[in-house]
Amino acid sequence: MTANGDLFEDDSPSLGEPLALPLEFEAHYITNQEAYHQYALAYLKTYEAAEQAVHRAFIEILRHWNTLLAESNLQQQTWAIMRRVVISQALLDTQARLATGDHPVHKALAKLPPKQFDAIVLRGWMNKSAEEIAWYMGITTSTVDYHCRKARERLAQALGRTSRTKKTGRTTRKTKNQGE
């Protein structure tokens, strides 16, 4: 460090004092970090992705720490945050992989808006119920159904196919003139 103590030798700023974390949060981190990492690694398959997910989860937990302390089951609430972050990371990784693929369906999926992508992948590929998806995404089951319906419509349009809506049974096809 330089004489003034604020800069490293390469003139980059020092980090200063470490962030003071609540003692209870530090204890929770130490107690749960290994289990969270093992879960993330099993789900995400790479050490780097697991580390990123666990880091993001603990940042989220810290952000809501005071509220979480008031919950009746802190462990359950923090595990729910961890699980949502890991699922979110898996979905982001999947969407990125699909975007680089050659299959037209994969490319169309990768172009969906995030909520539509999450809903259709969780329902169609991961066989999650509307209730599970609603919990994960923090939305109602009717909104899950809406996102899935819109995703199917966009996929059908992107692939030049006819889509059938579930509730009405109507066949919809957008022509080039309708889309403009």
PDB file of C-alpha atoms in Angstrom:
ATOM      1  CA  MET A   1       0.000   0.000   0.000  1.00  0.00           C
ATOM      2  CA  THR A   2       1.086   3.531  -0.555  1.00  0.00           C
ATOM      3  CA  ALA A   3       1.926   5.920   2.213  1.00  0.00           C
ATOM      4  CA  ASN A   4      -1.611   7.289   2.391  1.00  0.00           C
ATOM      5  CA  GLY A   5      -3.054   3.783   2.884  1.00  0.00           C
ATOM      6  CA  ASP A   6      -5.935   4.295   0.437  1.00  0.00           C
ATOM      7  CA  LEU A   7      -4.274   2.852  -2.659  1.00  0.00           C
ATOM      8  CA  PHE A   8      -2.391  -0.295  -3.543  1.00  0.00           C
ATOM      9  CA  GLU A   9       1.030  -0.003  -5.197  1.00  0.00           C
ATOM     10  CA  ASP A  10      -0.565  -0.115  -8.661  1.00  0.00           C
ATOM     11  CA  ASP A  11      -2.690   2.935  -7.680  1.00  0.00           C
ATOM     12  CA  SER A  12      -5.894   0.872  -7.526  1.00  0.00           C
ATOM     13  CA  PRO A  13      -8.183   1.746  -4.618  1.00  0.00           C
ATOM     14  CA  SER A  14      -8.097  -0.511  -1.583  1.00  0.00           C
ATOM     15  CA  LEU A  15     -11.275  -2.176  -0.441  1.00  0.00           C
ATOM     16  CA  GLY A  16     -11.108  -0.460   2.919  1.00  0.00           C
ATOM     17  CA  GLU A  17     -12.712  -1.989   5.974  1.00  0.00           C
ATOM     18  CA  PRO A  18     -14.558  -5.269   5.485  1.00  0.00           C
ATOM     19  CA  LEU A  19     -18.327  -5.066   5.526  1.00  0.00           C
ATOM     20  CA  ALA A  20     -19.652  -5.632   9.022  1.00  0.00           C
ATOM     21  CA  LEU A  21     -22.143  -8.492   8.831  1.00  0.00           C
ATOM     22  CA  PRO A  22     -24.665  -9.375  11.513  1.00  0.00           C
ATOM     23  CA  LEU A  23     -23.249 -12.113  13.732  1.00  0.00           C
ATOM     24  CA  GLU A  24     -26.356 -14.271  13.234  1.00  0.00           C
ATOM     25  CA  PHE A  25     -25.966 -14.001   9.452  1.00  0.00           C
ATOM     26  CA  GLU A  26     -22.305 -15.061   9.654  1.00  0.00           C
ATOM     27  CA  ALA A  27     -23.312 -18.072  11.754  1.00  0.00           C
ATOM     28  CA  HIS A  28     -26.063 -18.956   9.277  1.00  0.00           C
ATOM     29  CA  TYR A  29     -23.586 -18.693   6.410  1.00  0.00           C
ATOM     30  CA  ILE A  30     -21.000 -20.910   8.118  1.00  0.00           C
ATOM     31  CA  THR A  31     -23.638 -23.479   9.044  1.00  0.00           C
ATOM     32  CA  ASN A  32     -25.293 -23.694   5.617  1.00  0.00           C
ATOM     33  CA  GLN A  33     -22.709 -22.749   2.997  1.00  0.00           C
ATOM     34  CA  GLU A  34     -21.466 -26.282   2.368  1.00  0.00           C
ATOM     35  CA  ALA A  35     -24.945 -27.797   2.000  1.00  0.00           C
ATOM     36  CA  TYR A  36     -26.051 -24.957  -0.273  1.00  0.00           C
ATOM     37  CA  HIS A  37     -22.959 -25.405  -2.407  1.00  0.00           C
ATOM     38  CA  GLN A  38     -23.482 -29.181  -2.682  1.00  0.00           C
ATOM     39  CA  TYR A  39     -27.095 -28.639  -3.748  1.00  0.00           C
ATOM     40  CA  ALA A  40     -26.091 -26.015  -6.321  1.00  0.00           C
ATOM     41  CA  LEU A  41     -23.300 -28.207  -7.661  1.00  0.00           C
ATOM     42  CA  ALA A  42     -25.628 -31.199  -8.044  1.00  0.00           C
ATOM     43  CA  TYR A  43     -28.144 -29.068  -9.898  1.00  0.00           C
ATOM     44  CA  LEU A  44     -25.850 -26.841 -11.980  1.00  0.00           C
ATOM     45  CA  LYS A  45     -23.043 -29.389 -12.615  1.00  0.00           C
ATOM     46  CA  THR A  46     -20.094 -26.955 -12.547  1.00  0.00           C
ATOM     47  CA  TYR A  47     -18.165 -25.563  -9.612  1.00  0.00           C
ATOM     48  CA  GLU A  48     -18.175 -22.038 -11.069  1.00  0.00           C
ATOM     49  CA  ALA A  49     -21.940 -21.955 -11.627  1.00  0.00           C
ATOM     50  CA  ALA A  50     -22.532 -23.356  -8.135  1.00  0.00           C
ATOM     51  CA  GLU A  51     -20.264 -20.739  -6.552  1.00  0.00           C
ATOM     52  CA  GLN A  52     -22.057 -17.938  -8.404  1.00  0.00           C
ATOM     53  CA  ALA A  53     -25.470 -19.228  -7.373  1.00  0.00           C
ATOM     54  CA  VAL A  54     -24.527 -19.636  -3.704  1.00  0.00           C
ATOM     55  CA  HIS A  55     -22.997 -16.165  -3.670  1.00  0.00           C
ATOM     56  CA  ARG A  56     -26.133 -14.659  -5.235  1.00  0.00           C
ATOM     57  CA  ALA A  57     -28.329 -16.538  -2.762  1.00  0.00           C
ATOM     58  CA  PHE A  58     -26.425 -15.290   0.281  1.00  0.00           C
ATOM     59  CA  ILE A  59     -26.485 -11.720  -1.050  1.00  0.00           C
ATOM     60  CA  GLU A  60     -30.263 -12.058  -1.393  1.00  0.00           C
ATOM     61  CA  ILE A  61     -30.533 -13.559   2.095  1.00  0.00           C
ATOM     62  CA  LEU A  62     -28.448 -10.716   3.529  1.00  0.00           C
ATOM     63  CA  ARG A  63     -30.595  -8.140   1.739  1.00  0.00           C
ATOM     64  CA  HIS A  64     -33.693  -9.520   3.504  1.00  0.00           C
ATOM     65  CA  TRP A  65     -31.994 -10.625   6.717  1.00  0.00           C
ATOM     66  CA  ASN A  66     -34.012  -8.547   9.205  1.00  0.00           C
ATOM     67  CA  THR A  67     -37.296  -9.660   7.661  1.00  0.00           C
ATOM     68  CA  LEU A  68     -36.140 -13.283   7.564  1.00  0.00           C
ATOM     69  CA  LEU A  69     -35.265 -13.190  11.267  1.00  0.00           C
ATOM     70  CA  ALA A  70     -38.923 -12.432  12.010  1.00  0.00           C
ATOM     71  CA  GLU A  71     -40.095 -15.533  10.089  1.00  0.00           C
ATOM     72  CA  SER A  72     -41.180 -18.598  12.030  1.00  0.00           C
ATOM     73  CA  ASN A  73     -38.752 -20.849  10.139  1.00  0.00           C
ATOM     74  CA  LEU A  74     -35.567 -19.058   9.086  1.00  0.00           C
ATOM     75  CA  GLN A  75     -34.019 -22.217   7.646  1.00  0.00           C
ATOM     76  CA  GLN A  76     -37.024 -22.922   5.423  1.00  0.00           C
ATOM     77  CA  GLN A  77     -37.132 -19.337   4.174  1.00  0.00           C
ATOM     78  CA  THR A  78     -33.421 -19.142   3.365  1.00  0.00           C
ATOM     79  CA  TRP A  79     -33.527 -22.556   1.672  1.00  0.00           C
ATOM     80  CA  ALA A  80     -36.390 -21.281  -0.502  1.00  0.00           C
ATOM     81  CA  ILE A  81     -34.223 -18.333  -1.567  1.00  0.00           C
ATOM     82  CA  MET A  82     -31.321 -20.670  -2.321  1.00  0.00           C
ATOM     83  CA  ARG A  83     -33.529 -22.972  -4.363  1.00  0.00           C
ATOM     84  CA  ARG A  84     -35.014 -20.107  -6.391  1.00  0.00           C
ATOM     85  CA  VAL A  85     -31.548 -18.720  -7.160  1.00  0.00           C
ATOM     86  CA  VAL A  86     -30.268 -22.132  -8.288  1.00  0.00           C
ATOM     87  CA  ILE A  87     -33.311 -22.733 -10.503  1.00  0.00           C
ATOM     88  CA  SER A  88     -32.933 -19.238 -11.931  1.00  0.00           C
ATOM     89  CA  GLN A  89     -29.252 -19.866 -12.688  1.00  0.00           C
ATOM     90  CA  ALA A  90     -30.112 -23.175 -14.373  1.00  0.00           C
ATOM     91  CA  LEU A  91     -32.739 -21.469 -16.527  1.00  0.00           C
ATOM     92  CA  LEU A  92     -30.337 -18.698 -17.540  1.00  0.00           C
ATOM     93  CA  ASP A  93     -27.672 -21.258 -18.437  1.00  0.00           C
ATOM     94  CA  THR A  94     -30.204 -23.267 -20.453  1.00  0.00           C
ATOM     95  CA  GLN A  95     -31.404 -20.197 -22.332  1.00  0.00           C
ATOM     96  CA  ALA A  96     -27.814 -19.239 -23.206  1.00  0.00           C
ATOM     97  CA  ARG A  97     -27.059 -22.773 -24.468  1.00  0.00           C
ATOM     98  CA  LEU A  98     -30.228 -22.823 -26.567  1.00  0.00           C
ATOM     99  CA  ALA A  99     -29.332 -19.517 -28.201  1.00  0.00           C
ATOM    100  CA  THR A 100     -26.129 -21.011 -29.588  1.00  0.00           C
ATOM    101  CA  GLY A 101     -27.785 -24.188 -30.887  1.00  0.00           C
ATOM    102  CA  ASP A 102     -28.735 -25.009 -34.463  1.00  0.00           C
ATOM    103  CA  HIS A 103     -32.231 -26.407 -33.851  1.00  0.00           C
ATOM    104  CA  PRO A 104     -35.008 -23.939 -34.796  1.00  0.00           C
ATOM    105  CA  VAL A 105     -37.074 -24.790 -31.706  1.00  0.00           C
ATOM    106  CA  HIS A 106     -34.084 -24.137 -29.431  1.00  0.00           C
ATOM    107  CA  LYS A 107     -33.396 -20.796 -31.086  1.00  0.00           C
ATOM    108  CA  ALA A 108     -37.070 -19.818 -30.807  1.00  0.00           C
ATOM    109  CA  LEU A 109     -37.101 -20.771 -27.111  1.00  0.00           C
ATOM    110  CA  ALA A 110     -33.972 -18.720 -26.450  1.00  0.00           C
ATOM    111  CA  LYS A 111     -35.666 -15.633 -27.916  1.00  0.00           C
ATOM    112  CA  LEU A 112     -38.655 -15.766 -25.559  1.00  0.00           C
ATOM    113  CA  PRO A 113     -38.964 -13.030 -22.931  1.00  0.00           C
ATOM    114  CA  PRO A 114     -37.592 -14.225 -19.560  1.00  0.00           C
ATOM    115  CA  LYS A 115     -40.925 -14.886 -17.817  1.00  0.00           C
ATOM    116  CA  GLN A 116     -42.315 -16.778 -20.802  1.00  0.00           C
ATOM    117  CA  PHE A 117     -39.094 -18.773 -21.116  1.00  0.00           C
ATOM    118  CA  ASP A 118     -39.062 -19.661 -17.423  1.00  0.00           C
ATOM    119  CA  ALA A 119     -42.732 -20.659 -17.381  1.00  0.00           C
ATOM    120  CA  ILE A 120     -42.590 -22.819 -20.513  1.00  0.00           C
ATOM    121  CA  VAL A 121     -39.338 -24.567 -19.528  1.00  0.00           C
ATOM    122  CA  LEU A 122     -40.487 -25.201 -15.959  1.00  0.00           C
ATOM    123  CA  ARG A 123     -43.796 -26.592 -17.197  1.00  0.00           C
ATOM    124  CA  GLY A 124     -42.785 -28.366 -20.383  1.00  0.00           C
ATOM    125  CA  TRP A 125     -39.291 -29.665 -19.667  1.00  0.00           C
ATOM    126  CA  MET A 126     -39.190 -29.878 -15.912  1.00  0.00           C
ATOM    127  CA  ASN A 127     -42.830 -31.032 -15.521  1.00  0.00           C
ATOM    128  CA  LYS A 128     -43.557 -28.539 -12.748  1.00  0.00           C
ATOM    129  CA  SER A 129     -47.151 -27.761 -11.839  1.00  0.00           C
ATOM    130  CA  ALA A 130     -48.612 -24.281 -12.234  1.00  0.00           C
ATOM    131  CA  GLU A 131     -48.565 -23.992  -8.421  1.00  0.00           C
ATOM    132  CA  GLU A 132     -44.855 -24.843  -8.218  1.00  0.00           C
ATOM    133  CA  ILE A 133     -44.048 -22.408 -11.031  1.00  0.00           C
ATOM    134  CA  ALA A 134     -46.140 -19.694  -9.378  1.00  0.00           C
ATOM    135  CA  TRP A 135     -44.218 -20.166  -6.127  1.00  0.00           C
ATOM    136  CA  TYR A 136     -40.862 -20.083  -7.886  1.00  0.00           C
ATOM    137  CA  MET A 137     -41.666 -17.042 -10.034  1.00  0.00           C
ATOM    138  CA  GLY A 138     -43.635 -15.194  -7.352  1.00  0.00           C
ATOM    139  CA  ILE A 139     -46.761 -14.878  -9.509  1.00  0.00           C
ATOM    140  CA  THR A 140     -50.277 -16.338  -9.549  1.00  0.00           C
ATOM    141  CA  THR A 141     -51.156 -19.608 -11.260  1.00  0.00           C
ATOM    142  CA  SER A 142     -53.312 -17.734 -13.768  1.00  0.00           C
ATOM    143  CA  THR A 143     -50.283 -15.598 -14.672  1.00  0.00           C
ATOM    144  CA  VAL A 144     -48.247 -18.792 -15.130  1.00  0.00           C
ATOM    145  CA  ASP A 145     -50.929 -20.040 -17.536  1.00  0.00           C
ATOM    146  CA  TYR A 146     -50.825 -16.694 -19.358  1.00  0.00           C
ATOM    147  CA  HIS A 147     -47.026 -16.808 -19.778  1.00  0.00           C
ATOM    148  CA  CYS A 148     -47.173 -20.411 -21.007  1.00  0.00           C
ATOM    149  CA  ARG A 149     -49.934 -19.551 -23.492  1.00  0.00           C
ATOM    150  CA  LYS A 150     -48.042 -16.509 -24.797  1.00  0.00           C
ATOM    151  CA  ALA A 151     -44.840 -18.553 -25.053  1.00  0.00           C
ATOM    152  CA  ARG A 152     -46.612 -21.238 -27.105  1.00  0.00           C
ATOM    153  CA  GLU A 153     -48.060 -18.540 -29.382  1.00  0.00           C
ATOM    154  CA  ARG A 154     -44.627 -16.946 -29.901  1.00  0.00           C
ATOM    155  CA  LEU A 155     -43.026 -20.322 -30.548  1.00  0.00           C
ATOM    156  CA  ALA A 156     -45.724 -21.230 -33.073  1.00  0.00           C
ATOM    157  CA  GLN A 157     -45.281 -17.886 -34.812  1.00  0.00           C
ATOM    158  CA  ALA A 158     -41.480 -18.189 -34.860  1.00  0.00           C
ATOM    159  CA  LEU A 159     -41.709 -21.689 -36.283  1.00  0.00           C
ATOM    160  CA  GLY A 160     -44.452 -20.771 -38.781  1.00  0.00           C
ATOM    161  CA  ARG A 161     -46.929 -23.174 -37.211  1.00  0.00           C
ATOM    162  CA  THR A 162     -50.519 -22.984 -36.126  1.00  0.00           C
ATOM    163  CA  SER A 163     -51.094 -22.909 -32.378  1.00  0.00           C
ATOM    164  CA  ARG A 164     -54.226 -24.056 -30.567  1.00  0.00           C
ATOM    165  CA  THR A 165     -55.181 -22.141 -27.478  1.00  0.00           C
ATOM    166  CA  LYS A 166     -56.090 -24.386 -24.565  1.00  0.00           C
ATOM    167  CA  LYS A 167     -59.216 -22.690 -23.239  1.00  0.00           C
ATOM    168  CA  THR A 168     -61.039 -21.728 -26.431  1.00  0.00           C
ATOM    169  CA  GLY A 169     -59.759 -24.380 -28.782  1.00  0.00           C
ATOM    170  CA  ARG A 170     -59.413 -21.706 -31.484  1.00  0.00           C
ATOM    171  CA  THR A 171     -56.696 -22.000 -34.037  1.00  0.00           C
ATOM    172  CA  THR A 172     -54.579 -18.885 -34.415  1.00  0.00           C
ATOM    173  CA  ARG A 173     -52.113 -18.066 -37.132  1.00  0.00           C
ATOM    174  CA  LYS A 174     -50.526 -14.687 -37.640  1.00  0.00           C
ATOM    175  CA  THR A 175     -49.646 -13.783 -41.150  1.00  0.00           C
ATOM    176  CA  LYS A 176     -46.866 -11.403 -42.058  1.00  0.00           C
ATOM    177  CA  ASN A 177     -49.406  -8.629 -42.540  1.00  0.00           C
ATOM    178  CA  GLN A 178     -50.938  -9.178 -39.101  1.00  0.00           C
ATOM    179  CA  GLY A 179     -47.566  -9.013 -37.375  1.00  0.00           C
ATOM    180  CA  GLU A 180     -46.650  -5.652 -38.950  1.00  0.00           C
TER     181      GLU A 180
END
